[in-house]
Amino acid sequence: MFDMFSQYVETSGLVGALLTTIAFLPQVVRTWRQGGEGLSYLMLALFLAGTALWLFYGIALGSLPIVLANGVTALQVLIMFALKLRGARRREEVK
Amino acid sequence: MFDMFSQYVETSGLVGALLTTIAFLPQVVRTWRQGGEGLSYLMLALFLAGTALWLFYGIALGSLPIVLANGVTALQVLIMFALKLRGARRREEVK
């Protein structure tokens, strides 16, 4: 009985992680297309620091959903960082 | 010794929650200003469903950082939903 409940809990966490990670994808695609001019470095840095702390928290708690969600989101944020840097360099070249 | 470690862990989770929630704020402000035309209902729905599942997961785990972060984010997403609906009605009126 308890095992079934904790399975529901784990599944909820995993599906929640999947959904919030998928919901983040359009932002990555938009950054790819537009070069990330609309994103601030401050926001990206906050997100990156936040997901890093979440990762530590998730590992310490032994929570797979937290580790997965924040591992993937940290990767997405890093990709957006790189895209914004590339976009900024391109805009500089165009000038 | 263990208590101190678990305090670090809890603090990491709370600061992580604070940072990722703050990093989300510019999106809310932008939606307020622009009426949410750039956001898709699908993305908002995914985010809302995701944070709801995270909330359940956090409550079941008894994790304050997860509950706080996803409670506030769910609220932010609801606000953006409402702003987008209002923006869509205004754009309709302008036509």
PDB file of C-alpha atoms in Angstrom:
ATOM      1  CA  MET A   1       0.000   0.000   0.000  1.00  0.00           C
ATOM      2  CA  PHE A   2       2.720   2.430   0.985  1.00  0.00           C
ATOM      3  CA  ASP A   3       4.875   1.231  -1.877  1.00  0.00           C
ATOM      4  CA  MET A   4       2.098   1.969  -4.348  1.00  0.00           C
ATOM      5  CA  PHE A   5       1.677   5.479  -2.937  1.00  0.00           C
ATOM      6  CA  SER A   6       5.396   6.199  -3.153  1.00  0.00           C
ATOM      7  CA  GLN A   7       5.314   4.936  -6.739  1.00  0.00           C
ATOM      8  CA  TYR A   8       2.556   7.433  -7.526  1.00  0.00           C
ATOM      9  CA  VAL A   9       4.638  10.133  -5.851  1.00  0.00           C
ATOM     10  CA  GLU A  10       7.754   9.265  -7.844  1.00  0.00           C
ATOM     11  CA  THR A  11       5.751   9.110 -11.082  1.00  0.00           C
ATOM     12  CA  SER A  12       4.169  12.514 -10.349  1.00  0.00           C
ATOM     13  CA  GLY A  13       7.599  14.001  -9.825  1.00  0.00           C
ATOM     14  CA  LEU A  14       8.934  12.457 -13.026  1.00  0.00           C
ATOM     15  CA  VAL A  15       5.944  13.544 -15.155  1.00  0.00           C
ATOM     16  CA  GLY A  16       6.095  17.013 -13.551  1.00  0.00           C
ATOM     17  CA  ALA A  17       9.786  17.174 -14.427  1.00  0.00           C
ATOM     18  CA  LEU A  18       9.040  16.074 -17.993  1.00  0.00           C
ATOM     19  CA  LEU A  19       6.276  18.677 -18.477  1.00  0.00           C
ATOM     20  CA  THR A  20       8.139  21.688 -17.047  1.00  0.00           C
ATOM     21  CA  THR A  21      11.229  20.695 -19.055  1.00  0.00           C
ATOM     22  CA  ILE A  22       9.201  20.351 -22.292  1.00  0.00           C
ATOM     23  CA  ALA A  23       7.454  23.673 -21.565  1.00  0.00           C
ATOM     24  CA  PHE A  24      10.907  25.265 -21.497  1.00  0.00           C
ATOM     25  CA  LEU A  25      11.804  24.018 -24.992  1.00  0.00           C
ATOM     26  CA  PRO A  26       9.997  26.737 -27.045  1.00  0.00           C
ATOM     27  CA  GLN A  27      12.201  29.296 -25.295  1.00  0.00           C
ATOM     28  CA  VAL A  28      15.304  27.406 -26.417  1.00  0.00           C
ATOM     29  CA  VAL A  29      13.978  27.183 -30.004  1.00  0.00           C
ATOM     30  CA  ARG A  30      13.104  30.878 -30.002  1.00  0.00           C
ATOM     31  CA  THR A  31      16.603  31.709 -28.729  1.00  0.00           C
ATOM     32  CA  TRP A  32      18.014  29.582 -31.549  1.00  0.00           C
ATOM     33  CA  ARG A  33      15.977  31.531 -34.127  1.00  0.00           C
ATOM     34  CA  GLN A  34      16.301  35.027 -32.692  1.00  0.00           C
ATOM     35  CA  GLY A  35      19.796  34.892 -31.214  1.00  0.00           C
ATOM     36  CA  GLY A  36      18.668  35.540 -27.655  1.00  0.00           C
ATOM     37  CA  GLU A  37      18.477  39.314 -27.857  1.00  0.00           C
ATOM     38  CA  GLY A  38      15.343  39.232 -25.674  1.00  0.00           C
ATOM     39  CA  LEU A  39      17.061  37.347 -22.850  1.00  0.00           C
ATOM     40  CA  SER A  40      19.153  39.091 -20.229  1.00  0.00           C
ATOM     41  CA  TYR A  41      22.457  37.644 -19.035  1.00  0.00           C
ATOM     42  CA  LEU A  42      21.285  38.316 -15.472  1.00  0.00           C
ATOM     43  CA  MET A  43      18.213  36.136 -15.951  1.00  0.00           C
ATOM     44  CA  LEU A  44      20.264  33.337 -17.513  1.00  0.00           C
ATOM     45  CA  ALA A  45      22.820  33.557 -14.681  1.00  0.00           C
ATOM     46  CA  LEU A  46      20.050  33.433 -12.041  1.00  0.00           C
ATOM     47  CA  PHE A  47      18.530  30.407 -13.742  1.00  0.00           C
ATOM     48  CA  LEU A  48      21.871  28.654 -13.971  1.00  0.00           C
ATOM     49  CA  ALA A  49      22.762  29.311 -10.322  1.00  0.00           C
ATOM     50  CA  GLY A  50      19.245  28.264  -9.302  1.00  0.00           C
ATOM     51  CA  THR A  51      19.303  24.969 -11.192  1.00  0.00           C
ATOM     52  CA  ALA A  52      22.813  24.232  -9.841  1.00  0.00           C
ATOM     53  CA  LEU A  53      21.534  24.646  -6.263  1.00  0.00           C
ATOM     54  CA  TRP A  54      18.476  22.523  -7.091  1.00  0.00           C
ATOM     55  CA  LEU A  55      20.810  19.847  -8.475  1.00  0.00           C
ATOM     56  CA  PHE A  56      22.769  19.751  -5.214  1.00  0.00           C
ATOM     57  CA  TYR A  57      19.489  19.632  -3.271  1.00  0.00           C
ATOM     58  CA  GLY A  58      18.148  16.814  -5.471  1.00  0.00           C
ATOM     59  CA  ILE A  59      21.333  14.748  -5.172  1.00  0.00           C
ATOM     60  CA  ALA A  60      21.403  15.196  -1.365  1.00  0.00           C
ATOM     61  CA  LEU A  61      17.742  14.165  -1.155  1.00  0.00           C
ATOM     62  CA  GLY A  62      18.246  11.291  -3.599  1.00  0.00           C
ATOM     63  CA  SER A  63      15.359  12.604  -5.695  1.00  0.00           C
ATOM     64  CA  LEU A  64      15.590  11.420  -9.301  1.00  0.00           C
ATOM     65  CA  PRO A  65      12.904  13.868 -10.588  1.00  0.00           C
ATOM     66  CA  ILE A  66      14.749  16.904  -9.171  1.00  0.00           C
ATOM     67  CA  VAL A  67      18.105  15.736 -10.537  1.00  0.00           C
ATOM     68  CA  LEU A  68      16.698  14.960 -14.001  1.00  0.00           C
ATOM     69  CA  ALA A  69      14.627  18.136 -14.313  1.00  0.00           C
ATOM     70  CA  ASN A  70      17.395  20.459 -13.190  1.00  0.00           C
ATOM     71  CA  GLY A  71      20.145  18.624 -15.030  1.00  0.00           C
ATOM     72  CA  VAL A  72      18.241  19.020 -18.309  1.00  0.00           C
ATOM     73  CA  THR A  73      17.167  22.608 -17.533  1.00  0.00           C
ATOM     74  CA  ALA A  74      20.747  23.586 -16.655  1.00  0.00           C
ATOM     75  CA  LEU A  75      21.757  22.187 -20.045  1.00  0.00           C
ATOM     76  CA  GLN A  76      18.999  24.179 -21.774  1.00  0.00           C
ATOM     77  CA  VAL A  77      20.124  27.360 -20.018  1.00  0.00           C
ATOM     78  CA  LEU A  78      23.750  26.719 -21.012  1.00  0.00           C
ATOM     79  CA  ILE A  79      22.650  26.257 -24.644  1.00  0.00           C
ATOM     80  CA  MET A  80      20.712  29.575 -24.502  1.00  0.00           C
ATOM     81  CA  PHE A  81      23.766  31.251 -22.999  1.00  0.00           C
ATOM     82  CA  ALA A  82      25.916  30.012 -25.895  1.00  0.00           C
ATOM     83  CA  LEU A  83      23.282  31.020 -28.469  1.00  0.00           C
ATOM     84  CA  LYS A  84      23.031  34.506 -26.989  1.00  0.00           C
ATOM     85  CA  LEU A  85      26.818  34.893 -27.032  1.00  0.00           C
ATOM     86  CA  ARG A  86      26.894  33.755 -30.679  1.00  0.00           C
ATOM     87  CA  GLY A  87      23.982  36.089 -31.515  1.00  0.00           C
ATOM     88  CA  ALA A  88      25.713  39.024 -29.814  1.00  0.00           C
ATOM     89  CA  ARG A  89      28.892  38.372 -31.809  1.00  0.00           C
ATOM     90  CA  ARG A  90      26.889  38.191 -35.053  1.00  0.00           C
ATOM     91  CA  ARG A  91      25.071  41.427 -34.300  1.00  0.00           C
ATOM     92  CA  GLU A  92      28.456  42.993 -33.648  1.00  0.00           C
ATOM     93  CA  GLU A  93      29.734  41.791 -37.034  1.00  0.00           C
ATOM     94  CA  VAL A  94      26.706  43.198 -38.834  1.00  0.00           C
ATOM     95  CA  LYS A  95      27.278  46.674 -37.412  1.00  0.00           C
TER      96      LYS A  95
ATOM     97  CA  MET B   1      27.246  17.034  11.877  1.00  0.00           C
ATOM     98  CA  PHE B   2      24.428  15.452   9.920  1.00  0.00           C
ATOM     99  CA  ASP B   3      22.060  18.174  11.073  1.00  0.00           C
ATOM    100  CA  MET B   4      24.366  20.826   9.731  1.00  0.00           C
ATOM    101  CA  PHE B   5      24.574  19.038   6.382  1.00  0.00           C
ATOM    102  CA  SER B   6      20.805  18.759   6.147  1.00  0.00           C
ATOM    103  CA  GLN B   7      20.568  22.467   6.941  1.00  0.00           C
ATOM    104  CA  TYR B   8      22.910  23.207   4.038  1.00  0.00           C
ATOM    105  CA  VAL B   9      20.767  20.979   1.847  1.00  0.00           C
ATOM    106  CA  GLU B  10      17.537  22.714   2.871  1.00  0.00           C
ATOM    107  CA  THR B  11      19.115  26.143   2.374  1.00  0.00           C
ATOM    108  CA  SER B  12      20.390  25.140  -1.081  1.00  0.00           C
ATOM    109  CA  GLY B  13      16.904  24.036  -2.051  1.00  0.00           C
ATOM    110  CA  LEU B  14      15.357  27.262  -0.746  1.00  0.00           C
ATOM    111  CA  VAL B  15      17.911  29.535  -2.449  1.00  0.00           C
ATOM    112  CA  GLY B  16      17.583  27.468  -5.649  1.00  0.00           C
ATOM    113  CA  ALA B  17      13.811  27.908  -5.454  1.00  0.00           C
ATOM    114  CA  LEU B  18      14.217  31.646  -4.893  1.00  0.00           C
ATOM    115  CA  LEU B  19      16.591  32.072  -7.853  1.00  0.00           C
ATOM    116  CA  THR B  20      14.613  30.069 -10.416  1.00  0.00           C
ATOM    117  CA  THR B  21      11.420  31.837  -9.290  1.00  0.00           C
ATOM    118  CA  ILE B  22      13.040  35.289  -9.586  1.00  0.00           C
ATOM    119  CA  ALA B  23      14.476  34.331 -12.991  1.00  0.00           C
ATOM    120  CA  PHE B  24      10.912  33.676 -14.116  1.00  0.00           C
ATOM    121  CA  LEU B  25       9.724  37.178 -13.185  1.00  0.00           C
ATOM    122  CA  PRO B  26      10.935  39.035 -16.329  1.00  0.00           C
ATOM    123  CA  GLN B  27       8.714  36.719 -18.376  1.00  0.00           C
ATOM    124  CA  VAL B  28       5.718  37.734 -16.246  1.00  0.00           C
ATOM    125  CA  VAL B  29       6.586  41.453 -16.608  1.00  0.00           C
ATOM    126  CA  ARG B  30       7.034  41.044 -20.370  1.00  0.00           C
ATOM    127  CA  THR B  31       3.664  39.289 -20.598  1.00  0.00           C
ATOM    128  CA  TRP B  32       2.137  42.184 -18.652  1.00  0.00           C
ATOM    129  CA  ARG B  33       3.588  44.689 -21.127  1.00  0.00           C
ATOM    130  CA  GLN B  34       3.073  42.784 -24.371  1.00  0.00           C
ATOM    131  CA  GLY B  35      -0.169  40.955 -23.626  1.00  0.00           C
ATOM    132  CA  GLY B  36       1.301  37.479 -23.965  1.00  0.00           C
ATOM    133  CA  GLU B  37       1.071  37.195 -27.745  1.00  0.00           C
ATOM    134  CA  GLY B  38       4.441  35.425 -27.778  1.00  0.00           C
ATOM    135  CA  LEU B  39       3.329  32.695 -25.373  1.00  0.00           C
ATOM    136  CA  SER B  40       1.411  29.638 -26.523  1.00  0.00           C
ATOM    137  CA  TYR B  41      -1.533  28.292 -24.536  1.00  0.00           C
ATOM    138  CA  LEU B  42      -0.006  24.825 -24.928  1.00  0.00           C
ATOM    139  CA  MET B  43       3.214  25.927 -23.224  1.00  0.00           C
ATOM    140  CA  LEU B  44       1.300  27.598 -20.370  1.00  0.00           C
ATOM    141  CA  ALA B  45      -0.889  24.505 -19.944  1.00  0.00           C
ATOM    142  CA  LEU B  46       2.200  22.232 -19.862  1.00  0.00           C
ATOM    143  CA  PHE B  47       3.815  24.482 -17.260  1.00  0.00           C
ATOM    144  CA  LEU B  48       0.682  24.558 -15.134  1.00  0.00           C
ATOM    145  CA  ALA B  49       0.194  20.787 -15.258  1.00  0.00           C
ATOM    146  CA  GLY B  50       3.904  20.316 -14.542  1.00  0.00           C
ATOM    147  CA  THR B  51       3.970  22.603 -11.510  1.00  0.00           C
ATOM    148  CA  ALA B  52       0.765  20.973 -10.195  1.00  0.00           C
ATOM    149  CA  LEU B  53       2.446  17.552 -10.332  1.00  0.00           C
ATOM    150  CA  TRP B  54       5.595  18.993  -8.722  1.00  0.00           C
ATOM    151  CA  LEU B  55       3.418  20.455  -5.959  1.00  0.00           C
ATOM    152  CA  PHE B  56       1.903  17.048  -5.235  1.00  0.00           C
ATOM    153  CA  TYR B  57       5.399  15.524  -5.300  1.00  0.00           C
ATOM    154  CA  GLY B  58       6.746  18.206  -2.942  1.00  0.00           C
ATOM    155  CA  ILE B  59       3.885  17.823  -0.474  1.00  0.00           C
ATOM    156  CA  ALA B  60       4.230  14.018  -0.458  1.00  0.00           C
ATOM    157  CA  LEU B  61       7.986  14.359   0.104  1.00  0.00           C
ATOM    158  CA  GLY B  62       7.517  17.076   2.718  1.00  0.00           C
ATOM    159  CA  SER B  63       9.951  19.307   0.824  1.00  0.00           C
ATOM    160  CA  LEU B  64       9.401  22.994   1.564  1.00  0.00           C
ATOM    161  CA  PRO B  65      11.617  24.233  -1.335  1.00  0.00           C
ATOM    162  CA  ILE B  66       9.638  22.221  -3.916  1.00  0.00           C
ATOM    163  CA  VAL B  67       6.284  23.344  -2.503  1.00  0.00           C
ATOM    164  CA  LEU B  68       7.320  27.012  -2.335  1.00  0.00           C
ATOM    165  CA  ALA B  69       8.966  27.124  -5.768  1.00  0.00           C
ATOM    166  CA  ASN B  70       6.112  25.397  -7.558  1.00  0.00           C
ATOM    167  CA  GLY B  71       3.377  27.162  -5.635  1.00  0.00           C
ATOM    168  CA  VAL B  72       4.790  30.550  -6.659  1.00  0.00           C
ATOM    169  CA  THR B  73       5.544  29.407 -10.230  1.00  0.00           C
ATOM    170  CA  ALA B  74       2.013  28.008 -10.631  1.00  0.00           C
ATOM    171  CA  LEU B  75       0.733  31.426  -9.523  1.00  0.00           C
ATOM    172  CA  GLN B  76       3.028  33.177 -12.036  1.00  0.00           C
ATOM    173  CA  VAL B  77       1.790  30.899 -14.831  1.00  0.00           C
ATOM    174  CA  LEU B  78      -1.849  31.553 -13.860  1.00  0.00           C
ATOM    175  CA  ILE B  79      -1.177  35.307 -13.980  1.00  0.00           C
ATOM    176  CA  MET B  80       0.383  34.950 -17.460  1.00  0.00           C
ATOM    177  CA  PHE B  81      -2.609  32.882 -18.558  1.00  0.00           C
ATOM    178  CA  ALA B  82      -4.966  35.655 -17.399  1.00  0.00           C
ATOM    179  CA  LEU B  83      -2.808  38.363 -19.026  1.00  0.00           C
ATOM    180  CA  LYS B  84      -2.763  36.468 -22.319  1.00  0.00           C
ATOM    181  CA  LEU B  85      -6.549  36.027 -22.237  1.00  0.00           C
ATOM    182  CA  ARG B  86      -6.978  39.758 -21.547  1.00  0.00           C
ATOM    183  CA  GLY B  87      -4.474  40.599 -24.287  1.00  0.00           C
ATOM    184  CA  ALA B  88      -6.291  38.346 -26.777  1.00  0.00           C
ATOM    185  CA  ARG B  89      -9.616  40.040 -25.980  1.00  0.00           C
ATOM    186  CA  ARG B  90      -8.039  43.487 -26.416  1.00  0.00           C
ATOM    187  CA  ARG B  91      -6.497  42.533 -29.756  1.00  0.00           C
ATOM    188  CA  GLU B  92      -9.936  41.285 -30.814  1.00  0.00           C
ATOM    189  CA  GLU B  93     -11.513  44.616 -29.831  1.00  0.00           C
ATOM    190  CA  VAL B  94      -8.917  46.568 -31.797  1.00  0.00           C
ATOM    191  CA  LYS B  95      -9.693  44.696 -35.011  1.00  0.00           C
TER     192      LYS B  95
END
